[in-house]
Short mmCIF file of C-alpha atoms and ligand atoms in Angstrom, two decimals:
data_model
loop_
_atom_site.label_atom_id
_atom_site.label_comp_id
_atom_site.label_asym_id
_atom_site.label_seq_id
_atom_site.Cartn_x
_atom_site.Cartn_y
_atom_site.Cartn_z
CA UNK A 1 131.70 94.87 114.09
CA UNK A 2 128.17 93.59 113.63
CA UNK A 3 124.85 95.07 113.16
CA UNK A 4 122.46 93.29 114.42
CA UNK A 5 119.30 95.41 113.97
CA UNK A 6 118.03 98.00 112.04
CA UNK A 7 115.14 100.16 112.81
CA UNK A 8 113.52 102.25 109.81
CA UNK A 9 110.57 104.72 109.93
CA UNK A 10 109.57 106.91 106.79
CA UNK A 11 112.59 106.45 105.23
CA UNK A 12 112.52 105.84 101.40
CA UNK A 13 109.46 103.36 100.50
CA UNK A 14 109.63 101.75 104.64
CA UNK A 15 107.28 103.04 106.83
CA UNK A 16 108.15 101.46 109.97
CA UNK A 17 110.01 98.29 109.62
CA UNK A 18 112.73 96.17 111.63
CA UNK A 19 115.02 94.11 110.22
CA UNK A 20 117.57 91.37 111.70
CA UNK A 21 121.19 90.51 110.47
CA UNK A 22 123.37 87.92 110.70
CA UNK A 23 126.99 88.11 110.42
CA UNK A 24 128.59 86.88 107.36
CA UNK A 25 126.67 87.35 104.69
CA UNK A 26 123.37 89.17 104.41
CA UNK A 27 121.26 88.64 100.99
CA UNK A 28 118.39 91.19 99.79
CA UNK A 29 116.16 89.91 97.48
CA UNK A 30 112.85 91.22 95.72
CA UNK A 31 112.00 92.40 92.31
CA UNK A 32 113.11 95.81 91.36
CA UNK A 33 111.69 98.77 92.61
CA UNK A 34 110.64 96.70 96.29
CA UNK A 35 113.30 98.77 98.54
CA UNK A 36 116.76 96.67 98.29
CA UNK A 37 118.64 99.62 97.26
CA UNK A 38 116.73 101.67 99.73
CA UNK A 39 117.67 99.42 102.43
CA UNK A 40 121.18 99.42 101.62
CA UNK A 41 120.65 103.26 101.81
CA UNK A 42 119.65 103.25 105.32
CA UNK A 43 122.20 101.21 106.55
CA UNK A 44 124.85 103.73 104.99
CA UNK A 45 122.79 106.77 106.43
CA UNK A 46 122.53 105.07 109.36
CA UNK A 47 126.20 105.00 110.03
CA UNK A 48 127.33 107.78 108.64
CA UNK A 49 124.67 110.23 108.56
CA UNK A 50 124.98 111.10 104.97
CA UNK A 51 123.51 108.68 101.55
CA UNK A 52 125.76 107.14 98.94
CA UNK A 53 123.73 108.36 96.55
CA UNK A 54 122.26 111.61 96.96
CA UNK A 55 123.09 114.90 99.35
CA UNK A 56 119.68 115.93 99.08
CA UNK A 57 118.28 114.18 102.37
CA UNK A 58 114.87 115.14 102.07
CA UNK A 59 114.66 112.69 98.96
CA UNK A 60 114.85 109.81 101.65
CA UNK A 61 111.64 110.96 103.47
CA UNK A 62 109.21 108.83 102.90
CA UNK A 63 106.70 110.61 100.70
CA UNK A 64 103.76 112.18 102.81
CA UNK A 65 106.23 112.12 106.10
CA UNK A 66 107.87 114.92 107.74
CA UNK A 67 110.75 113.39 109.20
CA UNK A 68 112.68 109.74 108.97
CA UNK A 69 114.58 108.17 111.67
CA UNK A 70 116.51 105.39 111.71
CA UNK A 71 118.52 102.85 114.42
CA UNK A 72 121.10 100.71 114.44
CA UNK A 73 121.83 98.42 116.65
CA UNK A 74 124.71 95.75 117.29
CA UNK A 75 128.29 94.85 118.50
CA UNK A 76 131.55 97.71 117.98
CA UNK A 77 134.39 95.33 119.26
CA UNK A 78 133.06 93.49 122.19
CA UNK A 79 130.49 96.29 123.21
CA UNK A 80 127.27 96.06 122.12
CA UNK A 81 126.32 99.45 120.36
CA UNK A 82 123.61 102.05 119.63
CA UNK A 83 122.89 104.90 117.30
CA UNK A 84 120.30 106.66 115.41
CA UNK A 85 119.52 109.55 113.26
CA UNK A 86 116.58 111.34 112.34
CA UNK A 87 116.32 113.84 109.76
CA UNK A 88 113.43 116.44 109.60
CA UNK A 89 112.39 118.20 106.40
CA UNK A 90 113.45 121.48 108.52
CA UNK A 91 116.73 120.02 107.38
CA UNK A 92 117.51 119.50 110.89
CA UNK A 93 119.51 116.03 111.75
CA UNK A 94 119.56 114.60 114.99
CA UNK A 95 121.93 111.90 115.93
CA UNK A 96 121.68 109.68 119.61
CA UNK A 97 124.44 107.25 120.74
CA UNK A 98 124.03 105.20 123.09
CA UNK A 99 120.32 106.34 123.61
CA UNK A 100 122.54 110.21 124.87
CA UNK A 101 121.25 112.72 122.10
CA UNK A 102 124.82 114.26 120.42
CA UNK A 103 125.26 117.20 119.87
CA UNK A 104 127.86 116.50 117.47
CA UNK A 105 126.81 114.74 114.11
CA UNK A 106 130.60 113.21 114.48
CA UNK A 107 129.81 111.21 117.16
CA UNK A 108 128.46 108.63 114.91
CA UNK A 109 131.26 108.36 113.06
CA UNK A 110 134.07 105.83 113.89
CA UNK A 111 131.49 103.10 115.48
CA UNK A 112 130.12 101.25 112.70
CA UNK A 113 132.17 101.60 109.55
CA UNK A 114 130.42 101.09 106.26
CA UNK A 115 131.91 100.78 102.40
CA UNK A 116 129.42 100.62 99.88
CA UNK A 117 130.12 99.35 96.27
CA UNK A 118 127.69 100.14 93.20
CA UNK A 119 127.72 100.11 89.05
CA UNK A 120 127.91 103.97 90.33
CA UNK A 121 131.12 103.56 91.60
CA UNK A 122 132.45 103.80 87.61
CA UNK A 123 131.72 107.65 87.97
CA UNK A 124 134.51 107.79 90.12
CA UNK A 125 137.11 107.00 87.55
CA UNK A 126 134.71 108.65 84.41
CA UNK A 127 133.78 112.19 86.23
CA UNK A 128 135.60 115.28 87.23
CA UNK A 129 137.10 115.76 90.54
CA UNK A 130 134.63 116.65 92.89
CA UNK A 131 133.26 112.87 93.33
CA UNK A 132 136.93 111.58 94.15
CA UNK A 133 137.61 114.42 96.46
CA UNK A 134 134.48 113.28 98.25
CA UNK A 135 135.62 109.63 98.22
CA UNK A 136 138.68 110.40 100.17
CA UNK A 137 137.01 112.94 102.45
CA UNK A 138 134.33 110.24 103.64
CA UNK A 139 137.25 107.66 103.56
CA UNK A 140 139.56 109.81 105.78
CA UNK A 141 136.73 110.98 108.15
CA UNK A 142 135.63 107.35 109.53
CA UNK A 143 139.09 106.75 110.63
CA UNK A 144 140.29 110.43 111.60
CA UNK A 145 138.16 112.64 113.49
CA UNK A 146 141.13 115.46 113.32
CA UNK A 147 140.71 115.07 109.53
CA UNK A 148 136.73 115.63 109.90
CA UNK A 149 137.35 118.65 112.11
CA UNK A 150 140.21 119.84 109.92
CA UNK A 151 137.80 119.90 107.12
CA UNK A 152 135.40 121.64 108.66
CA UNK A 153 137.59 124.59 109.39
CA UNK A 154 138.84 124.33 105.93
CA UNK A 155 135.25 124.82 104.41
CA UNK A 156 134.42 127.25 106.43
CA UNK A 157 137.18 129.47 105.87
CA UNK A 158 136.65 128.77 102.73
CA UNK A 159 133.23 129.81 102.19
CA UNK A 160 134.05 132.92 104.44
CA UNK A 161 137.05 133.63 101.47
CA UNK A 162 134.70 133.32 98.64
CA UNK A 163 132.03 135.70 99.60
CA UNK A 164 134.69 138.01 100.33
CA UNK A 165 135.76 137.89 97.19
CA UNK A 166 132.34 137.99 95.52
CA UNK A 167 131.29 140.94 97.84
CA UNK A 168 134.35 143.56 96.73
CA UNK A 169 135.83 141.45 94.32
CA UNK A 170 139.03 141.23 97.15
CA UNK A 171 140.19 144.21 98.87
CA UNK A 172 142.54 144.49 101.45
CA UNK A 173 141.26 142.81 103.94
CA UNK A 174 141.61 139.22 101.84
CA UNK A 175 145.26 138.70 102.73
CA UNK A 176 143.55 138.70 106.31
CA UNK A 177 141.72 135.95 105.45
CA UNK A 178 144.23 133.52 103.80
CA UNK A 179 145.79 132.23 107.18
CA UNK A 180 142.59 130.24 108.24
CA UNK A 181 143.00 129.07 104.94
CA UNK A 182 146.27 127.83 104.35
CA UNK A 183 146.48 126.75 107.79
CA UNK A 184 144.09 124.14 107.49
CA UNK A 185 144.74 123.68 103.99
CA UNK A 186 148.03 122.71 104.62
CA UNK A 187 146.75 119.91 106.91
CA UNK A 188 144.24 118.49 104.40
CA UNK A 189 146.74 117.99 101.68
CA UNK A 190 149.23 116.03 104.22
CA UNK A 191 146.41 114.08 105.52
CA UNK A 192 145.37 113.11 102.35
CA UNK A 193 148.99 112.07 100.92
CA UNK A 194 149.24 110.23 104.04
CA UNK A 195 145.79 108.38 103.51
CA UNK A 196 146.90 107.49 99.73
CA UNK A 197 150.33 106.77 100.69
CA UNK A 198 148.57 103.98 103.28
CA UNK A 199 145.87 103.15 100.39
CA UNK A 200 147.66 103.00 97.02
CA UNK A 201 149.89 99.40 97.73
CA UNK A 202 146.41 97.93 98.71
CA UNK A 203 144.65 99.11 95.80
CA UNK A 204 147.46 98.17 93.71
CA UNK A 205 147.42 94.73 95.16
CA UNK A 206 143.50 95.08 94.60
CA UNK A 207 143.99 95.07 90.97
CA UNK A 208 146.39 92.82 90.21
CA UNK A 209 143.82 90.35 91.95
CA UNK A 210 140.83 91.02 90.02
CA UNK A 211 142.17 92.09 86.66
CA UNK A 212 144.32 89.66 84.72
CA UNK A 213 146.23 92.46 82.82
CA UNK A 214 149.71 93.44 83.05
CA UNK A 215 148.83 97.36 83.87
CA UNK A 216 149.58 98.97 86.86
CA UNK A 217 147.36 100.75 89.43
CA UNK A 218 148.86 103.68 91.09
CA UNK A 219 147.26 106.59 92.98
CA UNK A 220 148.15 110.29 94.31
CA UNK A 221 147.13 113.56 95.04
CA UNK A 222 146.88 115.64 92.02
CA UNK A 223 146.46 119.35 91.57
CA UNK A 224 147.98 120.54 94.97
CA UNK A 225 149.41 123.78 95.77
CA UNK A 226 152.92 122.34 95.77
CA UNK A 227 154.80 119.55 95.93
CA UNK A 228 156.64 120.24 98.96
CA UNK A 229 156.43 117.26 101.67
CA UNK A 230 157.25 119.57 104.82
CA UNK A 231 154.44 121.13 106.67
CA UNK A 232 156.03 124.28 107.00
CA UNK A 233 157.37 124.51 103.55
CA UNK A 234 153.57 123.48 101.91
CA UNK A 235 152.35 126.36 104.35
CA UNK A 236 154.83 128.90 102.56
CA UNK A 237 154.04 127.84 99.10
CA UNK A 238 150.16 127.93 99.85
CA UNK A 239 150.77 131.71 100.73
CA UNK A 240 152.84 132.45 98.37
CA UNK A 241 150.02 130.57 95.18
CA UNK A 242 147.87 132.76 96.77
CA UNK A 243 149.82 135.75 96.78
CA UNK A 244 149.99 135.25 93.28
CA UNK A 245 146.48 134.82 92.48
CA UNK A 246 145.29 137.72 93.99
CA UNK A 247 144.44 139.54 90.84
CA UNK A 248 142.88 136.39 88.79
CA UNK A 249 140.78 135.85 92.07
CA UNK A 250 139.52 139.31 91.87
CA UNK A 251 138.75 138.43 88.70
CA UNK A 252 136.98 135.25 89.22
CA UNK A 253 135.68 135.74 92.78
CA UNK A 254 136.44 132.37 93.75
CA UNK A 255 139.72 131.07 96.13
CA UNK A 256 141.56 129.29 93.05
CA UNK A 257 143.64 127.17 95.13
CA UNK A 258 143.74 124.73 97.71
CA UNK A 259 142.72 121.21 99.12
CA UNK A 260 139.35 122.13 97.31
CA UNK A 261 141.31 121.99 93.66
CA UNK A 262 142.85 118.91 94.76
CA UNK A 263 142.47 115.51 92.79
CA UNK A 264 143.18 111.80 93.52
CA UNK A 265 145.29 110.77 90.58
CA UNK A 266 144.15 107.39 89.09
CA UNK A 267 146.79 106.18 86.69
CA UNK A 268 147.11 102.63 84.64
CA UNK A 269 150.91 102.22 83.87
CA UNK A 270 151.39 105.49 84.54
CA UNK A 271 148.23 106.60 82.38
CA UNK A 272 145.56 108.67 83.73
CA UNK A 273 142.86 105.35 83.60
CA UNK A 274 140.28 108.21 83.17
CA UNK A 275 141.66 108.86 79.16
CA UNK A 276 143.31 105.73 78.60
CA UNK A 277 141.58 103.00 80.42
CA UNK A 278 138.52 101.05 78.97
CA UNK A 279 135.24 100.47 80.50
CA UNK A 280 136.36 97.26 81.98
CA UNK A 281 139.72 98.68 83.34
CA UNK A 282 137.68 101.21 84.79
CA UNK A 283 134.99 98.49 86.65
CA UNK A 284 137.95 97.14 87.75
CA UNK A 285 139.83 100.27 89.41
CA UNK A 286 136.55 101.42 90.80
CA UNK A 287 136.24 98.25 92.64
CA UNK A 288 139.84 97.99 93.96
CA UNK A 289 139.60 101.79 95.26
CA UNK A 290 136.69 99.96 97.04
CA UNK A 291 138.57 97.12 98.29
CA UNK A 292 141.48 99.49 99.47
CA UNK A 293 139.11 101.25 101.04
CA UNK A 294 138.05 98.35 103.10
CA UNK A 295 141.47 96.99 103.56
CA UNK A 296 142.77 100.32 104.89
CA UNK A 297 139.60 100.75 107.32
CA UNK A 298 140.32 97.98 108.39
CA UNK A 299 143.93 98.69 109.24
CA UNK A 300 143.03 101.80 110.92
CA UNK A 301 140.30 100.44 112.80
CA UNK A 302 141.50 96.92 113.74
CA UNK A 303 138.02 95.58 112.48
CA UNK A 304 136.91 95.31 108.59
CA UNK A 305 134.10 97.51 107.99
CA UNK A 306 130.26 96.69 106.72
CA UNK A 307 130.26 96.54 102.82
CA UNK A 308 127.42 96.98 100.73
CA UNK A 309 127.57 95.84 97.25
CA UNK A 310 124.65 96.69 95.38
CA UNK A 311 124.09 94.88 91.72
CA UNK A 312 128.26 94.90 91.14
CA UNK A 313 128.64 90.94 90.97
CA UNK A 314 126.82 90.76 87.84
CA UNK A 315 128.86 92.89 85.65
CA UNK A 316 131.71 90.53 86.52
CA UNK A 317 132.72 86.68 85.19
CA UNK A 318 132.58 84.12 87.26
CA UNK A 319 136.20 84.07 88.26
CA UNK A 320 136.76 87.54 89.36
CA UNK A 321 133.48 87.10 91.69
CA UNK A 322 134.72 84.01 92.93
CA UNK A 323 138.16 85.95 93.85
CA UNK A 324 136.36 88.90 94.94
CA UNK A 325 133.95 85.99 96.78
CA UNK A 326 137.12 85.05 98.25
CA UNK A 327 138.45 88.09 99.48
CA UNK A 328 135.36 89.50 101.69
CA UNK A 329 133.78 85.79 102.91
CA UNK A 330 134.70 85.52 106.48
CA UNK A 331 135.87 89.29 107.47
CA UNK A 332 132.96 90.49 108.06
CA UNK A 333 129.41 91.49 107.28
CA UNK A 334 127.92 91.90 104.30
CA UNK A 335 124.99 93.09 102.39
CA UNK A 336 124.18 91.92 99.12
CA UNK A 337 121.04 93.49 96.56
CA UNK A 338 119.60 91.06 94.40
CA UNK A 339 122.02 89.07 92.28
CA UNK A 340 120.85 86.34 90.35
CA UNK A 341 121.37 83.59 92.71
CA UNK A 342 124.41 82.31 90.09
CA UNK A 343 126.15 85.22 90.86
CA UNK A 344 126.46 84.95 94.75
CA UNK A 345 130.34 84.56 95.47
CA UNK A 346 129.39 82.43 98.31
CA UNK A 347 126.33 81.25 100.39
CA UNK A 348 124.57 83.85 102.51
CA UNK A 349 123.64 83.19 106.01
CA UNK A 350 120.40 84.84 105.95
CA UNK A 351 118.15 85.85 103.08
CA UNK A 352 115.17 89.06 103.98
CA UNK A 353 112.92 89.20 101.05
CA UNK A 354 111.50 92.33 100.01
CA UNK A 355 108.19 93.05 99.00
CA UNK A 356 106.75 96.72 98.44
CA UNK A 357 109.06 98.50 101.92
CA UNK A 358 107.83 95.27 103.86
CA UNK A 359 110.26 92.44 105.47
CA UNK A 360 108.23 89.11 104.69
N1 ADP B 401 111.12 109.21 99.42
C1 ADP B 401 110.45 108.13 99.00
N2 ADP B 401 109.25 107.81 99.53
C2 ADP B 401 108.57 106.74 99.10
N3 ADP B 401 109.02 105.88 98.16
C3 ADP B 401 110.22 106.15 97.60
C4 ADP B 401 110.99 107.28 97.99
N4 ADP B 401 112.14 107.28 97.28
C5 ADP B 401 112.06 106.20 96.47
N5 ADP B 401 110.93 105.52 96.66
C6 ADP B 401 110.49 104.29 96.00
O1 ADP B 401 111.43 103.28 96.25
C7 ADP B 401 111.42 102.38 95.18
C8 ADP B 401 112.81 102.04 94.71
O2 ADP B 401 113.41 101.27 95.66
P1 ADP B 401 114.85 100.67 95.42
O3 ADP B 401 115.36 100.33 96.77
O4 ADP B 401 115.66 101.60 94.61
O5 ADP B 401 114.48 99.38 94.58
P2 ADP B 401 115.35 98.12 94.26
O6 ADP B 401 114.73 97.00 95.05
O7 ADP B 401 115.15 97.91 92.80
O8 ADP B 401 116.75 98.40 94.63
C9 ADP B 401 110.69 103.02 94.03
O9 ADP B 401 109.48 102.33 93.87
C10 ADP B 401 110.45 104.43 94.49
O10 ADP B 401 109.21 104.87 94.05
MG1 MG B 402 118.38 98.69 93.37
#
């Protein structure tokens, strides 16, 4: 995978600018405040059609624009490869492959496959649920288009559930509505506990390469409706948690269970690393979720995916960058913002300097 161009106009502090890549590894530099972060932004958007760092997309229009697009261009396997998105403060996204407007916003995915990495990233591990959920849902849906679709029914049925619920409090006609619900439910949670199944060895081996400690990295899927690993039997229990909540959820007016209570466990020697871990454990289980990430995109998709490490080198000593360094140089692309130059883990093949949203 390589992206060899990429086309920005109105998005963030660019106006219209086009910038070149190299494979290997791609270093922004500028002062602060110049657009590095914002051009790691677009690169993310650009492939997957949402930010890393905020769901409110009309942030990323350029101020005093109506509308941002941006292009990507390059190499998916041996085919050279096109996409773009434009977003409209309408709130209306637009995505074109291969030059063919899509009707689908999906259609980007799977093409160019993008991890990004950030001092962020610690959230993860410090927050509640929500964030990780989202991890693994934009994790599982560059590989699995069933699990994209899957999710979509889910959220929708969902939604559907919990204005039911807010409307009469839950009458009657609720039961009629759990089916759609467990049904895809049900699907989630397996495709998830597959995903982690996959994902856990490799962030396990993740850690025990960039941490010197002793402690253990393990991951799972908290907080689902049972622990049953059968399809049908998980389907059962689903109805049966929600048989059982009918009166608290009348209560409530919210659907309390399901893939949307769901958690990815994150435990240190069998301690939640949430609680128990320090801020450096944490750093360091934030980056190997990363890393696993990568690794298992990479096993899915036969090709390691675009990373985008923004500011994490220099929180880290000069071995574990060097390992880390070690780790990504040669597997693909990818796109540094502004380390000090010590803190490189290797030398880039191109540097694009930043100045105010212009390429110099
Ligand atoms: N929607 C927007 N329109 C115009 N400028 C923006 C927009 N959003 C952020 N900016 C500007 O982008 C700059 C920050 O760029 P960023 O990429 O975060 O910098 P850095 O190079 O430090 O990573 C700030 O000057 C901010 O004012
Ligand atoms: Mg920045």
């Amino acid at each position: 995978m390589l992206l060899e161009t990429l086309t920005l106009n109105q998005f963030r502090n660019y106006e219209a600018q086009q910038a070149a890549f190299c494979p290997g590894l791609n270093l922004l530099s500028g002062p602060n405040g110049h657009g590095k972060t914002n051009l790691l932004e677009a690169i993310h958007y650009g492939c997957l059609a949402h930010s890393q760092r905020t769901r409110k997309d009309k942030e990323l229009i350029r101020w005093g624009a109506s509308a941002f697009v941006l292009r990507l261009q390059g190499r998916v396997g041996e085919q050279a490869h096109t996409q773009s998105v434009e977003y409209a403060e309408s709130g209306h996204k637009r995505v074109k492959v291969e030059g063919r407007e899509s009707k689908r916003l999906s259609d980007l995915l799977g093409h160019f496959s993008v991890v990004s990495f950030s001092p962020e990233d610690l959230d993860l591990i410090r927050s509640g649920p929500q964030l990780r959920r989202r991890f693994l849902d934009v994790l599982l849906c560059q590989f699995s288009l069933d699990y994209l679709d899957t999710l979509r029914h889910y959220n929708g049925a969902l939604k559907q559930r919990n204005s039911l619920l807010k409307q009469m409090g839950g009458n009657d006609v609720l039961a009629a509505y759990d089916e759609p619900l467990v049904e895809h439910g049900t699907r989630i949670t397996l495709m998830r506990r597959r995903a982690l199944a996959d994902m856990a060895p490799l962030a396990g081996e993740a850690y025990r390469f960039i941490s010197d400690a002793g402690e253990e990295l393990t991951l799972g899927l908290s907080g689902s409706v049972s622990d049953a690993s059968e399809e049908a039997s998980l389907r059962a229990a689903f109805r049966r948690k929600l048989e059982s909540l009918r009166v608290a959820e009348r209560e409530t007016g919210v659907t309390l269970a399901g893939p949307h209570r769901e958690d990815l466990a994150i435990d240190l020697s069998g301690r939640p690393a949430r609680d128990f871990g320090s801020q450096g454990q944490k750093r360091s289980v934030a980056l190997s979720l990363k890393l696993a990430s990568a690794r298992l995109l990479e096993a899915k998709q036969g090709r390691w995916p675009i990373l985008l490490l923004d500011d994490v080198f220099a929180e880290l000593d000069e071995s574990r960058r060097r390992r880390i360094g070690d780790l990504v140089r040669g597997k693909g692309q990818v796109f540094i913002a502004n380390p000090r130059a010590a803190d490189l883990p290797f030398e880039p093949e191109k540097t694009l300097n930043l100045r105010h949203g212009t390429l110099a």
